[in-house]
Coordinates of C-alpha atoms in Angstrom, one line a residue:
Chain A
M1 CA 13.5 2.0 35.4
S2 CA 9.7 3.9 35.4
D3 CA 7.0 1.5 34.6
K4 CA 6.4 3.8 31.1
D5 CA 9.4 2.2 29.8
L6 CA 9.8 -0.1 27.8
T7 CA 11.4 -3.5 28.6
E8 CA 13.3 -5.4 26.0
R9 CA 11.1 -7.7 25.0
E10 CA 9.0 -5.1 24.2
Q11 CA 11.1 -3.0 22.5
Q12 CA 12.2 -5.6 20.8
A13 CA 8.3 -6.2 19.5
A14 CA 7.8 -2.4 18.7
E15 CA 11.5 -2.5 17.0
Y16 CA 10.2 -5.7 14.6
V17 CA 6.7 -3.9 14.1
L18 CA 8.3 -1.2 13.1
G19 CA 10.9 -2.7 10.9
T20 CA 13.9 -1.6 12.5
L21 CA 14.7 -4.6 14.2
R22 CA 17.0 -6.6 10.6
G23 CA 18.8 -9.5 9.1
P24 CA 19.3 -12.5 12.1
A25 CA 17.7 -10.6 14.9
R26 CA 14.4 -10.3 13.2
R27 CA 15.0 -13.8 12.1
Q28 CA 14.8 -14.6 14.6
F29 CA 12.4 -12.7 16.9
E30 CA 9.9 -14.2 14.4
A31 CA 11.4 -17.7 15.7
E32 CA 10.7 -17.0 19.1
L33 CA 6.9 -15.3 17.8
A34 CA 5.5 -19.0 17.3
G35 CA 5.8 -20.2 20.7
D36 CA 5.0 -17.1 23.1
A37 CA 2.0 -15.7 23.4
A38 CA 3.0 -12.6 25.8
L39 CA 5.0 -11.8 23.0
R40 CA 2.6 -11.8 20.6
R41 CA -0.1 -10.0 22.2
S42 CA 2.9 -7.0 22.2
V43 CA 3.5 -7.3 18.3
A44 CA -0.5 -7.7 17.8
A45 CA -0.5 -4.4 20.2
W46 CA 1.7 -2.6 18.4
E47 CA 0.3 -3.4 14.9
E48 CA -2.4 -1.9 16.4
H49 CA -0.4 1.1 17.2
L50 CA 1.2 1.8 13.6
A51 CA -0.4 0.6 11.6
G52 CA -2.4 4.5 11.0
L53 CA 1.4 5.6 9.1
A54 CA 0.2 3.6 6.9
D55 CA -2.1 6.3 5.9
T56 CA 0.4 9.0 5.0
V57 CA 1.0 6.7 2.0
E58 CA -1.1 7.0 -1.6
P59 CA -2.1 4.0 -1.7
M60 CA -1.7 2.5 -5.7
P61 CA -4.0 0.5 -8.6
P62 CA -2.3 -3.0 -8.5
S63 CA -2.9 -4.6 -12.1
E64 CA -5.0 -7.9 -12.3
S65 CA -1.3 -9.9 -13.0
I66 CA -1.0 -9.8 -9.1
W67 CA -4.7 -11.8 -8.3
Q68 CA -3.5 -14.0 -11.2
G69 CA -0.4 -14.8 -9.3
I70 CA -1.7 -15.5 -5.9
E71 CA -3.4 -17.9 -7.7
T72 CA -1.4 -20.0 -9.5
R73 CA 1.0 -20.0 -6.1
L74 CA -2.1 -21.4 -4.4
D75 CA -3.0 -23.8 -7.1
A76 CA 0.1 -25.3 -7.3
A77 CA 0.7 -25.9 -3.5
G78 CA -2.9 -27.2 -3.5
S79 CA -5.0 -25.9 -1.7
P80 CA -8.6 -26.6 -2.4
A81 CA -10.2 -23.8 -4.5
A82 CA -13.3 -23.0 -3.9
D83 CA -14.5 -21.4 -7.7
V84 CA -14.6 -17.0 -7.5
R85 CA -16.9 -17.0 -9.6
T86 CA -19.4 -20.8 -9.1
I87 CA -20.3 -19.4 -5.5
Q88 CA -23.1 -17.0 -5.7
P89 CA -23.3 -13.8 -3.5
D90 CA -23.8 -14.3 0.9
G91 CA -27.7 -13.5 1.2
R92 CA -28.2 -9.1 2.3
G93 CA -27.2 -8.1 5.8
A94 CA -23.7 -7.0 6.2
L95 CA -22.5 -9.2 3.9
G96 CA -24.4 -8.0 1.2
R97 CA -24.1 -4.8 2.3
L98 CA -20.4 -4.8 1.4
W99 CA -21.0 -6.8 -1.9
D100 CA -23.0 -3.8 -3.1
S101 CA -20.1 -2.0 -1.9
L102 CA -17.6 -3.8 -3.4
G103 CA -19.2 -4.4 -6.5
F104 CA -19.8 -1.0 -6.4
W105 CA -16.1 -0.4 -5.9
R106 CA -15.0 -2.6 -8.5
L107 CA -17.7 -0.6 -11.4
T108 CA -16.1 2.4 -10.3
T109 CA -12.1 1.4 -10.7
G110 CA -11.6 -0.9 -13.1
L111 CA -11.1 -2.7 -11.9
A112 CA -14.0 -5.2 -11.9
T113 CA -12.8 -8.6 -13.8
A114 CA -15.7 -10.0 -15.8
G115 CA -17.8 -12.6 -14.7
A116 CA -20.2 -13.1 -12.2
L117 CA -19.0 -11.1 -9.2
A118 CA -20.1 -7.4 -11.3
L119 CA -23.1 -9.6 -12.8
A120 CA -24.5 -10.2 -9.6
V121 CA -23.5 -6.9 -9.2
V122 CA -25.8 -5.5 -11.2
V123 CA -28.8 -7.6 -10.6
A124 CA -28.6 -6.9 -6.9
R125 CA -27.7 -2.9 -7.2
P126 CA -28.4 -1.1 -11.0
P127 CA -25.7 1.5 -11.5
P128 CA -26.2 4.7 -11.3
P129 CA -26.2 6.5 -14.7
P130 CA -23.1 6.7 -16.9
P131 CA -20.9 10.2 -15.9
P132 CA -19.7 11.6 -19.6
T133 CA -16.6 9.6 -21.0
L134 CA -13.8 11.5 -21.0
I135 CA -10.4 10.8 -23.3
A136 CA -6.4 12.1 -24.7
V137 CA -4.5 11.8 -26.1
L138 CA -1.2 12.5 -25.1
S139 CA 1.5 13.1 -27.8
G140 CA 5.1 13.6 -27.4
E141 CA 7.4 15.3 -30.1
K142 CA 7.2 12.5 -32.5
A143 CA 3.3 11.1 -32.6
P144 CA 0.4 9.8 -30.2
A145 CA 1.8 7.9 -27.0
F146 CA -1.2 6.9 -24.5
A147 CA -4.8 7.3 -24.4
V148 CA -6.2 8.1 -21.5
R149 CA -9.6 7.0 -20.6
F150 CA -12.4 8.1 -17.9
A151 CA -15.2 5.9 -18.4
A152 CA -17.5 4.6 -16.0
S153 CA -16.1 1.4 -16.1
G154 CA -13.6 3.5 -14.8
P155 CA -10.4 4.7 -15.9
N156 CA -7.5 4.0 -17.8
V157 CA -4.8 4.5 -19.7
T158 CA -3.6 2.7 -22.9
P159 CA -0.1 3.1 -25.4
V160 CA -0.8 3.8 -28.5
G161 CA 2.3 4.3 -30.0
R162 CA 5.7 2.3 -29.0
P163 CA 6.3 4.0 -25.9
E164 CA 10.4 3.0 -24.8
V165 CA 11.3 4.1 -21.1
A166 CA 14.1 3.7 -19.5
G167 CA 14.8 0.0 -17.7
D168 CA 14.8 1.5 -14.6
R169 CA 11.9 4.7 -15.0
D170 CA 8.7 4.2 -14.5
L171 CA 5.9 7.1 -16.8
E172 CA 3.7 9.0 -14.4
L173 CA 0.5 10.1 -15.2
W174 CA -0.3 13.8 -13.7
V175 CA -3.7 16.2 -14.1
V176 CA -2.2 19.4 -14.7
A177 CA -6.0 21.6 -13.1
E178 CA -5.3 25.6 -13.8
G179 CA -4.4 27.6 -10.4
S180 CA -3.2 23.7 -8.2
N181 CA 0.0 21.3 -9.0
P182 CA -0.2 18.5 -10.4
V183 CA -1.3 16.4 -9.1
S184 CA -0.5 12.6 -9.9
I185 CA -2.6 9.6 -11.4
G186 CA -0.3 6.8 -11.3
L187 CA 2.0 5.2 -12.9
I188 CA 1.7 3.6 -16.5
G189 CA 2.3 0.2 -17.2
E190 CA 4.6 -2.2 -19.2
G191 CA 2.3 -3.0 -22.0
G192 CA -1.6 -3.4 -22.3
V193 CA -4.3 -1.3 -19.7
T194 CA -3.2 0.5 -17.0
P195 CA -6.0 0.8 -14.8
L196 CA -6.1 4.6 -12.8
N197 CA -6.1 5.4 -8.7
L198 CA -8.1 8.2 -8.8
D199 CA -8.7 10.2 -5.0
G200 CA -11.9 13.1 -4.3
A201 CA -9.3 15.9 -5.0
A202 CA -8.2 13.5 -8.5
A203 CA -11.4 13.3 -9.1
S204 CA -12.6 16.5 -8.7
L205 CA -10.0 18.3 -11.2
V206 CA -10.7 15.8 -14.0
K207 CA -13.1 17.9 -16.6
P208 CA -12.8 18.6 -20.3
G209 CA -10.2 20.8 -21.3
V210 CA -7.9 19.9 -18.9
L211 CA -4.8 19.0 -19.8
L212 CA -3.0 15.6 -18.6
A213 CA 1.0 14.7 -18.4
V214 CA 3.4 12.2 -18.8
S215 CA 6.5 13.2 -16.8
L216 CA 9.9 10.0 -16.7
E217 CA 10.1 9.5 -13.1
P218 CA 12.4 7.3 -10.9
A219 CA 11.0 3.8 -10.2
G220 CA 8.4 3.8 -7.8
G221 CA 7.4 7.3 -8.3
S222 CA 8.2 10.7 -8.0
P223 CA 9.1 11.1 -4.4
T224 CA 8.0 14.5 -4.0
R225 CA 3.8 13.9 -6.0
Q226 CA 5.5 16.4 -8.0
P227 CA 6.7 16.0 -11.5
T228 CA 10.9 15.7 -11.2
G229 CA 11.6 14.4 -14.5
P230 CA 10.4 15.4 -17.8
I231 CA 7.7 16.2 -19.7
L232 CA 7.4 13.3 -22.0
Y233 CA 4.0 13.1 -23.2
T234 CA 1.2 16.1 -23.2
G235 CA -2.6 15.5 -24.0
T236 CA -6.0 17.9 -23.3
L237 CA -9.3 15.9 -21.8
V238 CA -12.5 16.3 -23.9
E239 CA -16.2 15.2 -24.2
V240 CA -16.6 12.5 -25.4
R241 CA -20.9 11.8 -26.1
Chain B
M1 CA -17.4 11.9 -12.5
D2 CA -19.3 11.4 -9.9
A3 CA -19.2 7.7 -9.5
V4 CA -15.4 8.7 -9.5
G5 CA -15.6 11.9 -6.3
V6 CA -17.9 8.9 -4.1
M7 CA -14.9 6.0 -4.5
P8 CA -13.1 6.8 -0.6
A9 CA -16.0 6.7 1.3
V10 CA -17.4 2.8 -0.7
A11 CA -14.1 2.2 -0.1
S12 CA -13.9 3.1 3.6
L13 CA -16.9 0.5 4.1
V14 CA -15.3 -2.1 2.3
D15 CA -12.6 -1.8 4.9
G16 CA -15.1 -2.7 8.0
D17 CA -13.7 -4.1 10.6
E18 CA -15.9 -6.2 11.0
T19 CA -16.3 -6.9 7.2
M20 CA -13.0 -7.6 7.3
A21 CA -12.4 -10.2 10.1
A22 CA -15.7 -12.1 8.7
L23 CA -13.8 -12.3 5.4
L24 CA -10.7 -13.5 7.2
S25 CA -12.9 -16.1 8.6
R26 CA -14.4 -17.1 5.5
C27 CA -10.4 -17.2 4.1
A28 CA -10.1 -20.0 6.8
G29 CA -13.3 -21.9 5.7
R30 CA -11.1 -21.7 2.7
D31 CA -13.2 -19.8 0.6
R32 CA -11.2 -18.5 -2.2
R33 CA -13.8 -15.9 -2.9
A34 CA -13.6 -14.1 0.1
L35 CA -10.1 -13.6 0.0
R36 CA -10.8 -12.2 -3.1
Q37 CA -12.9 -9.7 -1.3
L38 CA -9.8 -8.8 0.6
Y39 CA -7.5 -8.6 -1.7
D40 CA -10.0 -5.1 -3.1
A41 CA -10.2 -4.0 -0.2
M42 CA -6.2 -4.0 0.9
S43 CA -4.2 -4.6 -2.4
P44 CA -4.0 -0.9 -3.3
V45 CA -3.0 0.5 -0.1
M46 CA -0.6 -2.3 0.5
L47 CA 1.3 -2.5 -2.9
G48 CA 1.0 1.9 -2.0
V49 CA 3.6 0.8 1.3
A50 CA 5.0 -2.0 -0.8
M51 CA 5.9 0.8 -3.0
R52 CA 7.3 3.4 -0.4
M53 CA 9.4 0.5 1.3
L54 CA 10.5 -0.9 -1.4
R55 CA 10.9 1.7 -4.7
S56 CA 10.4 -1.1 -7.1
R57 CA 7.4 -2.5 -9.2
S58 CA 8.0 -5.8 -9.7
L59 CA 9.8 -5.9 -6.1
A60 CA 5.9 -5.0 -4.5
E61 CA 3.7 -6.6 -6.9
E62 CA 5.9 -10.2 -5.2
A63 CA 5.0 -8.5 -1.8
V64 CA 2.0 -8.4 -1.9
Q65 CA 2.0 -11.7 -3.5
D66 CA 4.4 -12.7 -0.4
A67 CA 1.2 -11.5 1.7
F68 CA -2.0 -12.7 0.2
V69 CA -0.1 -16.1 0.3
Q70 CA 0.3 -15.4 4.2
V71 CA -3.3 -14.0 4.0
W72 CA -4.6 -17.9 3.2
D73 CA -2.1 -19.9 5.5
R74 CA -3.2 -18.2 8.6
A75 CA -6.3 -16.7 8.9
G76 CA -7.0 -19.7 11.1
Q77 CA -4.6 -17.3 13.1
F78 CA -5.8 -14.3 13.0
D79 CA -6.7 -12.9 16.2
P80 CA -10.2 -10.7 17.2
S81 CA -9.2 -9.8 20.1
L82 CA -5.9 -8.4 19.3
G83 CA -5.7 -6.4 16.9
S84 CA -7.7 -5.7 13.8
P85 CA -7.4 -7.2 10.2
R86 CA -6.2 -4.0 8.5
A87 CA -3.6 -4.0 11.0
W88 CA -3.0 -7.3 11.2
L89 CA -3.1 -7.6 6.8
L90 CA -0.4 -4.3 7.1
G91 CA 2.0 -5.9 9.7
I92 CA 2.1 -9.5 7.3
L93 CA 2.9 -6.3 4.1
R94 CA 5.4 -4.5 6.0
Y95 CA 6.8 -8.1 6.9
R96 CA 7.7 -9.2 3.9
A97 CA 9.0 -6.7 2.4
L98 CA 11.5 -6.3 4.7
D99 CA 12.1 -9.6 4.3
R100 CA 13.0 -8.6 0.6
L101 CA 15.2 -5.8 1.9
D102 CA 16.5 -8.4 3.9
A103 CA 17.7 -10.2 1.4
E104 CA 18.9 -7.7 -1.0
A105 CA 21.6 -6.4 2.0
R106 CA 23.0 -9.4 2.0
H107 CA 22.9 -8.9 -2.2
R108 CA 24.4 -4.9 -1.4
R109 CA 26.9 -6.9 1.6
L110 CA 27.6 -9.2 -1.0
D111 CA 28.8 -6.6 -3.1
G112 CA 30.8 -4.3 -1.3
V113 CA 28.1 -1.5 -2.0
E114 CA 27.4 -0.1 1.5
L115 CA 24.5 2.3 -0.5
D116 CA 22.4 2.0 -3.9
E117 CA 22.3 4.4 -5.5
A118 CA 18.8 5.5 -5.0
A119 CA 20.3 6.1 -1.8
Q120 CA 23.5 7.4 -2.0
G121 CA 22.0 10.1 -5.1
G122 CA 19.1 12.5 -3.3
L123 CA 16.9 11.0 -5.4
L124 CA 15.0 10.0 -2.5
P125 CA 13.9 13.0 -0.1
P126 CA 14.8 13.0 3.5
V127 CA 11.6 14.1 4.3
A128 CA 9.1 12.6 6.0
P129 CA 5.4 13.2 5.5
D130 CA 4.2 16.2 6.9
V131 CA 2.2 14.7 10.0
S132 CA 2.4 17.6 12.4
E133 CA -1.0 18.8 11.6
D134 CA -3.0 15.2 12.2
S135 CA -5.4 14.0 14.6
V136 CA -6.2 10.8 14.8
G137 CA -4.0 8.3 17.1
V138 CA -0.1 8.0 15.8
R139 CA -0.3 10.5 13.8
R140 CA -1.4 13.2 16.7
C141 CA 1.2 11.5 18.6
L142 CA 4.2 11.0 16.3
G143 CA 3.0 15.3 15.9
E144 CA 4.1 15.7 19.2
L145 CA 7.3 14.0 18.6
A146 CA 10.3 16.0 18.1
D147 CA 11.8 16.4 15.1
G148 CA 14.7 13.6 15.5
P149 CA 12.7 10.6 16.6
Q150 CA 9.8 12.1 14.1
R151 CA 11.2 11.6 11.0
S152 CA 13.2 9.0 12.2
I153 CA 10.4 6.6 12.7
L154 CA 8.6 7.6 9.9
L155 CA 11.4 6.5 7.8
A156 CA 11.4 3.2 9.6
Y157 CA 7.9 2.5 9.4
V158 CA 6.6 3.9 5.7
E159 CA 10.2 3.4 3.8
G160 CA 11.5 0.8 5.6
C161 CA 14.6 2.4 6.5
S162 CA 17.1 0.3 9.0
H163 CA 19.3 2.8 11.5
G164 CA 22.0 2.4 9.9
E165 CA 19.8 4.6 6.8
I166 CA 18.2 6.6 8.4
A167 CA 21.7 7.7 10.3
E168 CA 23.0 8.2 6.8
R169 CA 19.4 9.9 5.8
L170 CA 19.5 12.2 8.5
G171 CA 23.0 12.1 8.6
E172 CA 23.4 11.3 12.2
P173 CA 25.0 9.1 14.4
L174 CA 23.8 6.3 14.3
G175 CA 23.6 6.1 18.5
T176 CA 21.1 8.7 18.8
V177 CA 19.9 6.9 15.9
K178 CA 18.9 4.4 17.6
S179 CA 18.1 6.2 21.0
W180 CA 15.9 8.8 19.0
I181 CA 13.9 5.8 17.8
L182 CA 13.8 4.5 21.4
R183 CA 13.2 7.5 22.7
G184 CA 10.6 7.9 20.2
L185 CA 8.2 4.5 20.6
Q186 CA 8.4 5.1 24.6
S187 CA 6.5 8.6 23.9
L188 CA 4.1 6.9 20.9
K189 CA 3.3 3.8 23.6
R190 CA 2.6 6.5 26.4
C191 CA 0.5 8.9 23.9
L192 CA -1.8 6.6 22.9
E193 CA -2.7 4.5 25.4
R194 CA -3.5 8.4 27.9

């Protein structure tokens, strides 16, 4: 065995991080990890090595209910809660810039919640003039089903009819621009307003006259990044002044 | 749509290691607003990763919640000398997603069903993302591996597949897959450390 070979312990650490150490072996490893600093170093090194693979995965916009669930669990655990709404922003410097950029990010993605967080950002840095609002009403054979809105407050989709989805399927929304493949801009959640995730490539396709389409996909969305199921609803984007 | 167009650049500011490390240390001091800022910065990628591993929006959302509750509890244990906050957060998320996959596997064994329908029925492509064009770090190194080890490692990390599931998906013997992964990890380490 050359010095470049992994020791048995390091193999375990690597496979733990990769995810192929499973079942009882994984639980045993986690138990040992607590009392073994060298093993923790090895795990941290592998976490660092492999973290770049997560960049191959498309990020997804979380619904606000996920955060609410976290807060509920922290409250239930009796953690002393710092109230998000009453804490003042930090001074300038790195965190101040974060504050600006984070708020700006929240503003542009429509993830902003009402309250001092967003307000503080408005005070700290006035938002740029809003881009034009674009909307599309997506209809199937019978009736309108969804309204999609791209506005300064962030893109989102709202059900307007009573679209039905089989339990184990998801509805996925696509931008279909002429001359390029459909680009997914997110899954449509059940009920209520779903914020959408637009990366640079998708954002550049969003223009008046472009077709939006909703397809029926396996739970979690199309595995191929292209529509695989039937197109249920379509609509064209128009500019609203 | 200029405001939307600048989003990725802005998000990467939030991802800065130093900033995230500062947020983690504020979490350790029980500042819940810092947790919210970490959540805003990292939850989209964490939810994306959990979705790929668990293939269910509700399970993925639960895994993200598990992860942030654990981040809150363990923020004081984060050691910036061992790795980046991003890698630490992704690790926690993936271990909690693996908990759920392990629990699901136990259920399947109890039910006497070997693999779920999705894994058998061709809903999931056996193809991993193309990494050959990639130029950074682990993805560049992964691109240097032979096809089998490369696909096996991606299926494990990205799709949360076990040895057995990878063997099934690639149509290769279990022993082959196990040795591909070990050799692949070893090559990755060599490549990353040279």
